[in-house]
Short mmCIF file of C-alpha atoms (C1' of nucleotides) in Angstrom, two decimals:
data_model
loop_
_atom_site.label_atom_id
_atom_site.label_comp_id
_atom_site.label_asym_id
_atom_site.label_seq_id
_atom_site.Cartn_x
_atom_site.Cartn_y
_atom_site.Cartn_z
CA MET A 1 -40.70 88.79 -90.95
CA PHE A 2 -43.84 88.04 -92.84
CA ASP A 3 -45.88 89.81 -95.44
CA LEU A 4 -49.13 90.73 -93.72
CA LYS A 5 -51.04 90.56 -96.96
CA TRP A 6 -49.78 87.05 -97.53
CA ILE A 7 -50.96 85.95 -94.07
CA ARG A 8 -54.33 87.53 -94.76
CA GLU A 9 -54.73 85.61 -97.99
CA ASN A 10 -53.11 82.37 -96.86
CA SER A 11 -54.02 82.11 -93.22
CA GLU A 12 -54.45 78.34 -93.36
CA ALA A 13 -51.10 77.77 -95.02
CA PHE A 14 -49.55 80.07 -92.42
CA ASP A 15 -50.96 78.12 -89.49
CA GLU A 16 -50.15 74.85 -91.19
CA GLY A 17 -46.52 75.97 -91.55
CA LEU A 18 -46.37 76.95 -87.89
CA LYS A 19 -47.84 73.62 -86.91
CA ARG A 20 -45.11 71.84 -88.86
CA ARG A 21 -42.69 73.90 -86.78
CA GLY A 22 -44.37 72.62 -83.66
CA LEU A 23 -46.11 75.90 -82.88
CA GLY A 24 -49.74 76.72 -82.31
CA PRO A 25 -51.74 78.71 -84.88
CA LEU A 26 -51.19 82.45 -84.85
CA SER A 27 -53.08 83.71 -87.89
CA ALA A 28 -56.20 84.47 -85.85
CA GLU A 29 -54.23 86.63 -83.46
CA VAL A 30 -52.35 88.36 -86.26
CA LEU A 31 -55.47 88.96 -88.33
CA LYS A 32 -57.40 90.23 -85.35
CA ILE A 33 -54.84 92.97 -84.81
CA ASP A 34 -54.70 93.53 -88.55
CA GLU A 35 -58.47 93.91 -88.64
CA GLU A 36 -58.38 96.27 -85.72
CA ARG A 37 -55.71 98.28 -87.44
CA ARG A 38 -57.52 98.57 -90.72
CA SER A 39 -60.87 99.63 -89.36
CA HIS A 40 -59.14 102.12 -87.12
CA LEU A 41 -57.09 103.42 -90.03
CA GLN A 42 -60.18 104.06 -92.10
CA ALA A 43 -61.73 106.33 -89.47
CA LEU A 44 -58.44 108.07 -88.82
CA GLN A 45 -57.76 108.70 -92.49
CA ASP A 46 -61.22 110.14 -93.05
CA ALA A 47 -60.62 112.60 -90.25
CA GLN A 48 -57.20 113.45 -91.64
CA ALA A 49 -58.68 114.07 -95.07
CA GLU A 50 -61.22 116.44 -93.56
CA ARG A 51 -58.51 118.27 -91.68
CA ASN A 52 -56.29 118.53 -94.75
CA ASN A 53 -59.10 120.03 -96.81
CA ALA A 54 -59.92 122.58 -94.13
CA SER A 55 -56.25 123.45 -93.74
CA LYS A 56 -56.03 124.17 -97.43
CA GLU A 57 -59.03 126.44 -97.13
CA ILE A 58 -57.28 128.31 -94.35
CA GLY A 59 -54.20 128.67 -96.47
CA LYS A 60 -56.23 130.12 -99.33
CA ALA A 61 -58.24 132.42 -97.09
CA LYS A 62 -55.12 133.79 -95.44
CA ALA A 63 -53.47 134.27 -98.81
CA SER A 64 -56.42 136.33 -100.03
CA GLY A 65 -56.58 138.22 -96.74
CA ASP A 66 -60.00 136.92 -95.71
CA GLU A 67 -59.42 136.59 -91.97
CA ALA A 68 -63.04 135.87 -91.14
CA ALA A 69 -63.22 132.83 -93.43
CA ALA A 70 -59.88 131.62 -92.09
CA ASN A 71 -61.03 131.82 -88.49
CA ALA A 72 -64.23 130.00 -89.28
CA ALA A 73 -62.30 127.15 -90.86
CA ILE A 74 -59.85 127.02 -87.98
CA GLU A 75 -62.70 126.62 -85.56
CA LYS A 76 -64.18 123.86 -87.68
CA VAL A 77 -60.94 121.90 -87.73
CA ALA A 78 -60.28 122.31 -84.02
CA LYS A 79 -63.08 119.84 -83.31
CA ILE A 80 -61.46 117.04 -85.28
CA LYS A 81 -58.10 117.64 -83.74
CA SER A 82 -58.43 115.69 -80.54
CA PHE A 83 -59.83 112.73 -82.42
CA ILE A 84 -56.85 112.70 -84.75
CA GLN A 85 -54.48 113.06 -81.83
CA SER A 86 -55.79 110.06 -79.96
CA GLY A 87 -56.29 108.20 -83.21
CA GLU A 88 -52.60 108.50 -84.03
CA ASP A 89 -51.70 107.24 -80.57
CA THR A 90 -53.91 104.24 -81.09
CA GLU A 91 -52.44 103.55 -84.51
CA ARG A 92 -48.96 103.62 -83.03
CA GLU A 93 -49.94 101.26 -80.26
CA ILE A 94 -51.55 98.81 -82.68
CA ASN A 95 -48.53 98.87 -84.98
CA GLU A 96 -46.21 98.16 -82.09
CA ARG A 97 -48.24 95.15 -81.06
CA LEU A 98 -48.31 93.89 -84.62
CA THR A 99 -44.55 94.21 -85.21
CA ALA A 100 -43.76 92.71 -81.84
CA LEU A 101 -45.87 89.68 -82.72
CA LEU A 102 -44.67 89.36 -86.30
CA SER A 103 -40.97 89.75 -85.54
CA SER A 104 -41.04 86.90 -83.05
CA ILE A 105 -42.51 84.34 -85.45
CA PRO A 106 -39.98 82.00 -87.06
CA ASN A 107 -39.77 81.38 -90.79
CA LEU A 108 -42.01 78.68 -92.27
CA PRO A 109 -40.37 75.47 -93.48
CA HIS A 110 -40.33 74.40 -97.12
CA ASP A 111 -42.82 71.69 -98.04
CA ASP A 112 -40.09 69.08 -98.42
CA VAL A 113 -38.73 69.58 -94.91
CA PRO A 114 -39.48 66.52 -92.77
CA ILE A 115 -41.66 67.13 -89.75
CA GLY A 116 -40.01 66.32 -86.47
CA GLU A 117 -39.34 67.52 -82.97
CA ASP A 118 -35.59 67.29 -82.64
CA GLU A 119 -32.35 66.15 -84.22
CA THR A 120 -33.30 62.49 -84.01
CA GLN A 121 -35.81 63.04 -86.80
CA ASN A 122 -33.51 64.68 -89.31
CA GLU A 123 -33.35 63.04 -92.71
CA LEU A 124 -30.11 61.45 -93.86
CA MET A 125 -29.35 62.58 -97.41
CA ARG A 126 -25.97 60.94 -98.09
CA GLN A 127 -22.81 59.64 -96.50
CA VAL A 128 -19.53 60.41 -98.20
CA GLY A 129 -16.07 58.96 -97.62
CA GLY A 130 -15.12 55.84 -95.73
CA VAL A 131 -15.07 55.85 -91.97
CA PRO A 132 -11.45 55.10 -91.08
CA SER A 133 -10.56 52.02 -89.07
CA PHE A 134 -7.89 52.02 -86.40
CA ASP A 135 -5.83 49.13 -85.04
CA PHE A 136 -5.82 50.91 -81.70
CA GLU A 137 -8.43 52.69 -79.60
CA PRO A 138 -8.79 56.17 -81.18
CA LYS A 139 -8.61 59.01 -78.70
CA GLU A 140 -10.70 62.15 -78.46
CA HIS A 141 -9.18 65.35 -79.80
CA PHE A 142 -8.49 66.91 -76.41
CA GLU A 143 -6.54 63.86 -75.27
CA ILE A 144 -4.50 63.95 -78.45
CA GLY A 145 -3.89 67.70 -78.38
CA GLU A 146 -3.07 67.84 -74.70
CA ALA A 147 -0.69 64.89 -74.99
CA LEU A 148 1.03 66.67 -77.87
CA GLY A 149 1.33 69.73 -75.65
CA TYR A 150 -0.26 72.12 -78.12
CA LEU A 151 -3.82 72.24 -76.83
CA ASP A 152 -4.23 73.91 -73.46
CA PHE A 153 -7.56 74.36 -71.73
CA GLU A 154 -6.11 75.05 -68.31
CA THR A 155 -4.13 78.08 -69.36
CA ALA A 156 -7.12 79.41 -71.28
CA ALA A 157 -9.34 78.90 -68.22
CA LYS A 158 -6.87 80.79 -66.06
CA MET A 159 -7.42 83.96 -68.02
CA SER A 160 -10.86 83.46 -69.57
CA GLY A 161 -12.74 80.78 -67.67
CA SER A 162 -14.43 77.76 -69.14
CA ARG A 163 -15.19 77.18 -72.81
CA PHE A 164 -11.98 78.74 -74.06
CA VAL A 165 -8.88 77.10 -75.44
CA LEU A 166 -5.30 78.05 -76.18
CA LEU A 167 -3.68 76.56 -79.27
CA SER A 168 0.06 76.72 -79.70
CA GLY A 169 2.82 75.66 -82.07
CA PRO A 170 1.75 73.44 -84.95
CA LEU A 171 -1.91 73.40 -83.83
CA ALA A 172 -2.12 77.20 -83.82
CA ARG A 173 -0.47 77.03 -87.21
CA MET A 174 -2.93 74.40 -88.36
CA GLU A 175 -5.89 76.56 -87.41
CA ARG A 176 -4.46 79.29 -89.60
CA ALA A 177 -3.67 76.78 -92.35
CA LEU A 178 -7.21 75.43 -92.34
CA ALA A 179 -8.66 78.93 -92.62
CA GLN A 180 -6.30 79.83 -95.43
CA PHE A 181 -7.07 76.61 -97.27
CA MET A 182 -10.82 77.13 -96.94
CA LEU A 183 -10.67 80.77 -98.05
CA ASP A 184 -8.55 79.91 -101.08
CA LEU A 185 -10.93 77.13 -102.08
CA GLN A 186 -14.08 79.23 -101.71
CA THR A 187 -12.66 82.27 -103.49
CA GLU A 188 -10.50 80.72 -106.21
CA THR A 189 -12.52 77.63 -107.04
CA HIS A 190 -16.07 78.53 -106.00
CA GLY A 191 -16.13 82.21 -106.89
CA TYR A 192 -16.95 83.73 -103.50
CA THR A 193 -15.77 87.26 -102.80
CA GLU A 194 -13.55 87.46 -99.74
CA VAL A 195 -14.72 89.93 -97.12
CA SER A 196 -13.16 91.05 -93.87
CA PRO A 197 -16.18 92.42 -92.01
CA PRO A 198 -16.71 94.11 -88.66
CA ILE A 199 -17.13 91.55 -85.90
CA MET A 200 -18.96 93.95 -83.62
CA VAL A 201 -22.36 95.05 -84.86
CA LYS A 202 -25.30 97.13 -83.74
CA LYS A 203 -28.64 95.69 -82.89
CA ASN A 204 -30.36 96.56 -86.14
CA ALA A 205 -27.96 94.21 -87.95
CA LEU A 206 -28.84 91.40 -85.54
CA TYR A 207 -32.51 92.17 -85.96
CA GLY A 208 -32.04 91.87 -89.72
CA THR A 209 -30.68 88.35 -89.57
CA GLY A 210 -33.13 87.30 -86.84
CA GLN A 211 -30.95 86.91 -83.72
CA LEU A 212 -32.85 89.81 -82.16
CA PRO A 213 -35.22 90.41 -80.53
CA LYS A 214 -35.74 86.78 -79.53
CA PHE A 215 -32.26 85.44 -78.81
CA GLU A 216 -30.50 88.22 -76.98
CA GLU A 217 -29.30 85.90 -74.21
CA ASP A 218 -27.18 83.94 -76.71
CA LEU A 219 -25.11 87.01 -77.52
CA PHE A 220 -22.22 88.85 -75.93
CA LYS A 221 -22.75 92.58 -75.64
CA THR A 222 -20.17 95.27 -75.10
CA THR A 223 -20.51 97.96 -72.45
CA GLY A 224 -21.41 100.23 -75.35
CA ASP A 225 -24.11 99.46 -77.87
CA HIS A 226 -22.30 96.79 -79.83
CA TYR A 227 -22.71 93.05 -79.86
CA LEU A 228 -20.00 90.54 -80.76
CA ILE A 229 -21.12 88.60 -83.80
CA PRO A 230 -22.18 84.99 -83.17
CA THR A 231 -21.36 84.26 -86.83
CA ALA A 232 -20.14 86.22 -89.84
CA GLU A 233 -23.57 85.53 -91.33
CA VAL A 234 -24.62 88.71 -89.56
CA PRO A 235 -22.23 91.21 -91.18
CA LEU A 236 -22.16 89.40 -94.53
CA THR A 237 -25.93 89.20 -94.94
CA ASN A 238 -26.33 92.78 -93.77
CA ILE A 239 -24.26 93.92 -96.74
CA ALA A 240 -27.62 93.77 -98.54
CA ALA A 241 -29.49 95.77 -95.90
CA ASP A 242 -31.26 98.87 -97.20
CA CYS A 243 -29.89 98.19 -100.67
CA ILE A 244 -31.55 98.00 -104.04
CA ILE A 245 -29.39 95.73 -106.16
CA ASP A 246 -29.65 95.42 -109.93
CA ASP A 247 -30.74 91.87 -110.69
CA ASP A 248 -27.85 91.15 -113.06
CA TYR A 249 -25.53 91.55 -110.07
CA LEU A 250 -27.20 88.56 -108.45
CA PRO A 251 -26.30 86.14 -107.08
CA ARG A 252 -23.70 87.78 -104.85
CA ARG A 253 -21.46 85.36 -102.96
CA TYR A 254 -19.42 86.38 -99.93
CA VAL A 255 -16.99 84.49 -97.76
CA ALA A 256 -15.42 85.70 -94.52
CA TYR A 257 -13.07 84.24 -91.95
CA SER A 258 -13.96 85.55 -88.53
CA PRO A 259 -14.12 84.78 -84.85
CA CYS A 260 -17.59 83.97 -83.53
CA PHE A 261 -18.82 84.62 -80.00
CA ARG A 262 -21.62 82.76 -78.32
CA SER A 263 -22.75 82.82 -74.73
CA GLU A 264 -24.03 79.23 -74.94
CA ALA A 265 -26.61 80.28 -72.37
CA GLY A 266 -28.83 77.24 -72.86
CA SER A 267 -26.06 74.66 -73.14
CA ALA A 268 -24.79 74.37 -69.59
CA GLY A 269 -23.27 70.94 -69.13
CA ARG A 270 -23.20 70.06 -72.84
CA ASP A 271 -19.85 69.33 -74.51
CA THR A 272 -17.98 70.70 -71.55
CA ARG A 273 -14.80 68.86 -72.44
CA GLY A 274 -12.76 69.78 -75.48
CA MET A 275 -13.18 72.46 -78.08
CA ILE A 276 -16.45 71.37 -79.64
CA ARG A 277 -18.49 74.07 -77.90
CA GLN A 278 -16.62 77.27 -77.08
CA HIS A 279 -17.54 80.85 -76.29
CA GLN A 280 -15.17 81.89 -79.05
CA PHE A 281 -14.25 80.04 -82.22
CA MET A 282 -13.08 80.71 -85.75
CA LYS A 283 -15.27 80.06 -88.74
CA VAL A 284 -15.25 80.52 -92.48
CA GLU A 285 -18.74 81.63 -93.41
CA LEU A 286 -20.49 81.63 -96.79
CA VAL A 287 -23.37 83.95 -97.64
CA SER A 288 -25.31 84.30 -100.88
CA ILE A 289 -27.73 87.01 -101.91
CA THR A 290 -29.94 85.79 -104.75
CA ARG A 291 -33.11 86.30 -106.72
CA PRO A 292 -36.04 84.23 -105.45
CA ASP A 293 -35.85 81.83 -108.41
CA GLN A 294 -32.16 81.11 -107.69
CA SER A 295 -32.20 80.38 -103.99
CA ASP A 296 -33.15 76.70 -103.92
CA GLU A 297 -30.44 75.81 -106.38
CA GLU A 298 -28.02 78.05 -104.53
CA LEU A 299 -28.52 76.04 -101.34
CA GLU A 300 -27.41 72.87 -103.14
CA ARG A 301 -24.42 74.71 -104.53
CA MET A 302 -23.47 76.22 -101.18
CA THR A 303 -23.71 72.84 -99.45
CA SER A 304 -21.44 71.26 -102.02
CA CYS A 305 -18.95 74.13 -101.58
CA ALA A 306 -18.80 73.28 -97.89
CA GLU A 307 -18.57 69.54 -98.61
CA GLU A 308 -15.64 70.08 -100.92
CA VAL A 309 -13.55 71.22 -97.97
CA LEU A 310 -14.09 67.85 -96.31
CA ASN A 311 -13.54 65.95 -99.54
CA ARG A 312 -10.15 67.55 -99.99
CA LEU A 313 -9.22 67.00 -96.35
CA GLY A 314 -10.15 63.35 -96.76
CA LEU A 315 -12.68 63.40 -93.93
CA ALA A 316 -15.81 61.24 -93.90
CA TYR A 317 -19.11 63.01 -93.43
CA GLN A 318 -22.85 62.79 -93.82
CA VAL A 319 -25.36 65.34 -94.99
CA LEU A 320 -28.71 65.70 -93.23
CA LYS A 321 -31.80 67.63 -94.08
CA LEU A 322 -32.92 69.10 -90.77
CA CYS A 323 -36.44 68.40 -89.63
CA THR A 324 -38.79 71.25 -88.79
CA GLY A 325 -38.05 71.09 -85.06
CA ASP A 326 -34.27 71.37 -85.45
CA MET A 327 -34.13 74.30 -87.86
CA GLY A 328 -33.05 77.80 -86.91
CA PHE A 329 -35.35 80.80 -86.58
CA GLY A 330 -34.85 82.27 -90.03
CA ALA A 331 -34.45 79.13 -92.12
CA ARG A 332 -36.81 77.63 -94.66
CA ARG A 333 -34.61 74.62 -95.32
CA THR A 334 -31.33 73.58 -93.73
CA PHE A 335 -28.67 71.02 -94.61
CA ASP A 336 -26.28 70.07 -91.86
CA ILE A 337 -22.95 68.48 -92.63
CA GLU A 338 -21.63 66.21 -89.91
CA VAL A 339 -18.05 65.02 -89.89
CA TRP A 340 -16.96 61.65 -88.58
CA LEU A 341 -15.12 61.83 -85.25
CA PRO A 342 -13.44 58.49 -84.45
CA GLY A 343 -12.67 59.53 -80.87
CA GLN A 344 -16.35 60.15 -80.17
CA ASP A 345 -17.35 57.30 -82.48
CA THR A 346 -20.02 59.49 -84.05
CA TYR A 347 -20.76 62.21 -86.57
CA ARG A 348 -20.75 65.81 -85.31
CA GLU A 349 -22.04 68.99 -86.95
CA ILE A 350 -19.37 70.94 -88.77
CA SER A 351 -21.49 73.03 -91.13
CA SER A 352 -25.06 74.19 -91.43
CA CYS A 353 -26.35 75.65 -94.70
CA SER A 354 -29.71 77.39 -94.81
CA VAL A 355 -31.90 79.17 -97.27
CA CYS A 356 -33.97 81.88 -95.61
CA GLY A 357 -36.10 83.00 -98.54
CA ASP A 358 -37.09 86.65 -98.14
CA PHE A 359 -37.41 86.34 -94.34
CA GLN A 360 -34.20 88.20 -93.51
CA ALA A 361 -34.47 90.48 -96.53
CA ARG A 362 -37.79 91.84 -95.28
CA ARG A 363 -36.30 92.51 -91.86
CA MET A 364 -33.35 94.40 -93.29
CA ASN A 365 -35.10 95.84 -96.34
CA GLY A 366 -32.78 94.23 -98.87
CA ARG A 367 -34.21 94.46 -102.36
CA TYR A 368 -33.37 94.03 -106.02
CA ARG A 369 -34.68 95.58 -109.17
CA VAL A 370 -35.15 94.00 -112.56
CA GLU A 371 -33.84 96.15 -115.39
CA GLY A 372 -36.71 97.89 -117.14
CA GLU A 373 -39.35 96.69 -114.68
CA LYS A 374 -41.20 98.90 -112.26
CA GLY A 375 -40.77 98.49 -108.53
CA THR A 376 -38.51 96.36 -106.38
CA HIS A 377 -38.60 92.87 -104.86
CA PHE A 378 -37.00 91.35 -101.79
CA VAL A 379 -33.86 89.31 -102.33
CA HIS A 380 -33.37 85.84 -100.93
CA THR A 381 -30.54 85.14 -98.51
CA LEU A 382 -28.54 82.01 -97.71
CA ASN A 383 -25.81 81.27 -95.23
CA GLY A 384 -23.61 78.32 -94.44
CA SER A 385 -20.36 77.43 -92.75
CA GLY A 386 -17.56 76.56 -95.03
CA LEU A 387 -16.46 75.37 -92.46
CA ALA A 388 -16.27 75.81 -88.70
CA VAL A 389 -12.49 75.91 -88.31
CA GLY A 390 -12.31 74.80 -84.67
CA ARG A 391 -14.36 71.71 -85.29
CA THR A 392 -12.41 70.97 -88.45
CA LEU A 393 -9.25 70.99 -86.37
CA VAL A 394 -10.93 68.53 -84.01
CA ALA A 395 -11.79 66.30 -86.95
CA VAL A 396 -8.26 66.38 -88.34
CA LEU A 397 -6.78 65.49 -84.95
CA GLU A 398 -9.09 62.54 -84.43
CA ASN A 399 -9.00 61.18 -87.97
CA TYR A 400 -5.27 61.62 -88.57
CA GLN A 401 -4.06 60.39 -85.18
CA GLN A 402 -1.57 57.55 -84.96
CA ALA A 403 -0.95 54.92 -82.32
CA ASP A 404 2.16 56.72 -81.03
CA GLY A 405 0.19 59.91 -80.38
CA SER A 406 1.48 61.81 -83.39
CA VAL A 407 -0.84 63.34 -85.96
CA VAL A 408 -0.34 63.26 -89.73
CA VAL A 409 -0.88 66.58 -91.48
CA PRO A 410 -3.45 66.19 -94.31
CA GLU A 411 -1.74 66.65 -97.65
CA VAL A 412 -3.75 69.72 -98.73
CA LEU A 413 -2.68 71.57 -95.59
CA ARG A 414 1.04 70.96 -95.95
CA PRO A 415 1.67 73.87 -98.34
CA TYR A 416 0.09 76.09 -95.71
CA MET A 417 2.23 74.64 -92.92
CA ASN A 418 5.65 75.08 -94.38
CA GLY A 419 5.63 71.51 -95.65
CA LEU A 420 5.12 69.94 -92.21
CA GLU A 421 3.96 66.31 -92.55
CA LEU A 422 3.72 65.10 -89.00
CA ILE A 423 2.92 66.70 -85.68
CA GLU A 424 4.86 65.15 -82.83
CA PRO A 425 4.83 65.81 -79.11
CA ALA A 426 6.35 69.05 -77.93
CA LYS A 427 9.74 68.79 -76.29
CA LYS A 428 9.46 69.97 -72.72
"C1'" G B 1 -12.00 112.75 -74.91
"C1'" G B 2 -12.93 118.35 -76.81
"C1'" A B 3 -15.28 121.39 -80.82
"C1'" G B 4 -18.30 121.69 -85.04
"C1'" A B 5 -21.33 120.10 -89.58
"C1'" G B 6 -24.95 117.21 -91.64
"C1'" G B 7 -28.82 113.17 -92.61
"C1'" U B 8 -34.20 115.00 -98.60
"C1'" G B 9 -36.58 110.37 -104.17
"C1'" G B 10 -32.24 104.85 -107.80
"C1'" C B 11 -27.96 108.69 -107.27
"C1'" U B 12 -26.20 114.05 -106.76
"C1'" G B 13 -28.51 118.11 -104.69
"C1'" A B 14 -32.23 122.71 -103.90
"C1'" G B 15 -35.87 123.84 -100.60
"C1'" U B 16 -36.54 127.00 -93.77
"C1'" G B 17 -44.41 126.83 -91.62
"C1'" G B 18 -49.56 127.05 -96.43
"C1'" U B 19 -52.09 123.41 -103.51
"C1'" U B 20 -44.21 120.84 -102.03
"C1'" G B 21 -44.41 114.23 -102.98
"C1'" A B 22 -40.92 117.87 -103.09
"C1'" A B 23 -36.69 122.47 -107.96
"C1'" A B 24 -32.53 121.10 -110.90
"C1'" G B 25 -29.06 117.59 -112.75
"C1'" C B 26 -27.74 112.43 -113.48
"C1'" G B 27 -29.70 107.66 -114.25
"C1'" G B 28 -34.14 104.72 -116.10
"C1'" C B 29 -38.29 104.37 -119.58
"C1'" G B 30 -40.94 106.14 -124.24
"C1'" G B 31 -40.48 109.03 -128.65
"C1'" U B 32 -38.27 112.34 -132.72
"C1'" C B 33 -33.90 112.28 -135.68
"C1'" U B 34 -30.43 108.13 -137.86
"C1'" U B 35 -29.12 102.61 -142.46
"C1'" G B 36 -27.96 101.36 -137.15
"C1'" A B 37 -25.72 103.46 -132.87
"C1'" A B 38 -24.02 107.81 -130.37
"C1'" A B 39 -25.14 112.91 -129.72
"C1'" A B 40 -29.12 116.35 -129.60
"C1'" C B 41 -34.19 117.43 -128.68
"C1'" C B 42 -39.29 116.31 -126.62
"C1'" G B 43 -42.09 113.58 -123.13
"C1'" U B 44 -42.20 110.41 -118.90
"C1'" U B 45 -40.30 108.37 -114.22
"C1'" G B 46 -40.82 107.38 -105.83
"C1'" A B 47 -42.56 104.02 -102.04
"C1'" G B 48 -45.85 101.93 -98.14
"C1'" C B 49 -50.77 101.41 -96.43
"C1'" G B 50 -56.21 101.63 -96.83
"C1'" U B 51 -60.31 101.43 -100.24
"C1'" U B 52 -62.17 99.98 -105.23
"C1'" U B 53 -64.17 94.62 -110.25
"C1'" A B 54 -61.57 98.53 -112.54
"C1'" C B 55 -60.28 103.81 -113.93
"C1'" G B 56 -59.48 105.93 -109.45
"C1'" C B 57 -59.84 108.00 -104.56
"C1'" G B 58 -57.77 108.69 -99.67
"C1'" U B 59 -53.72 108.59 -96.29
"C1'" U B 60 -48.70 108.29 -94.63
"C1'" C B 61 -43.54 108.91 -95.80
"C1'" C B 62 -37.85 114.37 -96.65
"C1'" G B 63 -32.72 109.36 -90.64
"C1'" G B 64 -36.17 107.05 -86.13
"C1'" G B 65 -39.51 108.61 -82.27
"C1'" G B 66 -42.20 112.45 -79.69
"C1'" G B 67 -44.04 117.58 -79.50
"C1'" U B 68 -45.79 122.76 -81.12
"C1'" U B 69 -49.56 124.38 -84.95
"C1'" C B 70 -55.77 124.80 -88.18
"C1'" G B 71 -51.40 123.20 -91.21
"C1'" A B 72 -44.34 120.81 -90.57
"C1'" A B 73 -39.20 118.53 -95.10
"C1'" U B 74 -39.27 123.51 -92.84
"C1'" C B 75 -39.94 125.26 -85.52
"C1'" C B 76 -38.88 122.49 -80.55
"C1'" C B 77 -37.29 117.93 -77.75
"C1'" U B 78 -35.01 113.22 -77.99
"C1'" C B 79 -32.59 108.99 -80.00
"C1'" C B 80 -29.75 106.88 -84.03
"C1'" C B 81 -26.32 107.45 -87.90
"C1'" U B 82 -22.53 109.92 -91.01
"C1'" C B 83 -18.74 113.46 -91.67
"C1'" U B 84 -14.88 117.46 -90.42
"C1'" C B 85 -11.14 119.67 -87.10
"C1'" C B 86 -8.13 119.01 -82.51
"C1'" G B 87 -6.12 115.49 -78.89
"C1'" C B 88 -4.81 110.35 -78.02
"C1'" C B 89 -3.66 105.87 -80.41
"C1'" A B 90 -3.24 100.06 -83.08
#
RNA sequence: GGAGAGGUGGCUGAGUGGUUGAAAGCGGCGGUCUUGAAAACCGUUGAGCGUUUACGCGUUCCGGGGGUUCGAAUCCCUCCCUCUCCGCCA
């Protein structure tokens, strides 16, 4: 959501930002409605002032028992009434148009975000860790997992259809181990506060983070009024909704382990094999609520918190700065972390860290106050995966696979897996 | 699922049609007192929008929306949310 006053005063910068996003200019349309609204408001408010004065007169006249004067004033006001009535209708209608337009406009990218149409134009920031070499042809994760007997798409499809998976035995355990390891790292080493949030939310929460009203088709909705969260970003960021936080409490850092639900409406045919793209997956999510002057630095920090998971797991990855065309709706700047998958012979997204500025804060009315100062300001919000657990499991399987089909358990996970060092095929 | 109660400013909480943007308390800010602090006392303290060089002026806001009325925090309708009791239950 944008500050109307800012658009009014920076209409060129606004259109320029939209252009960088690959969108046409909108300031003219916005300002036209704004203009309409303001000139209308002036007339309406004059009429209201007149009515209020007359009403006070009536009050006084009645109090002093002067019925004649009261009736005269009532008659006078009656004439303005219909104008005010229709004027209020018009105001409502204009406001609705304005909010509808404003709430569908994506956030503007930071100046340093490269301009581009799609993921091919993202900017490579760094590559970390050596890509492992194999003296055999590395398999994809689903081949490995299915051969082990602990990764079962068929059984999942039987009860849930496509894009679901059933993990069992040591792989189910590894999913839990990964989550535990990530949570411990983010809370104990990086200072995040662990949260166990609701995973069903109402639409105002989704409006706050920007999934609604534009992306309803990506969400699962219950038969009631709840939606299943597509990411814990939604409940975590909405902690700040309708709050006024003292500035010395900022930044606030939250981490949550939760399932995520996505309809994948626009992805038919993509990543149909394996567990890369599922309707349901587990993720450890990081969210920061900061002051405006802290948010850029916080994005760097958050990204490195996510990277540390991969460092400790010994997985190779690269960090990209997303170009304008590949960024999400609410983001001003996004870093994607892509992990190396030997089976696919490529890097795949495993985390996405974004700074949203005050875009979400405006939508959810999340503010902070500086001690001793008058008034409030909008907070800045950031979110990032730390990490997507399902895809991390994929990465471990592919990177730690051996020629005989067994999979070595990364050292940092062993304490979480009862000391298990090697995953071998299930005995039938 | 059945029956009730309620949503008021940063917080607690009065207010049931007429100078009420709203008592009181807490908190915040300023001051007096004090070597300093605390306590006490005095004063002050909402937000959005429009307009104005500015002081200011106007308007809207007592969960959201609609209605009644010359006039609504106060009456009516509706939606949302919270809570209590009973039943069921992880």
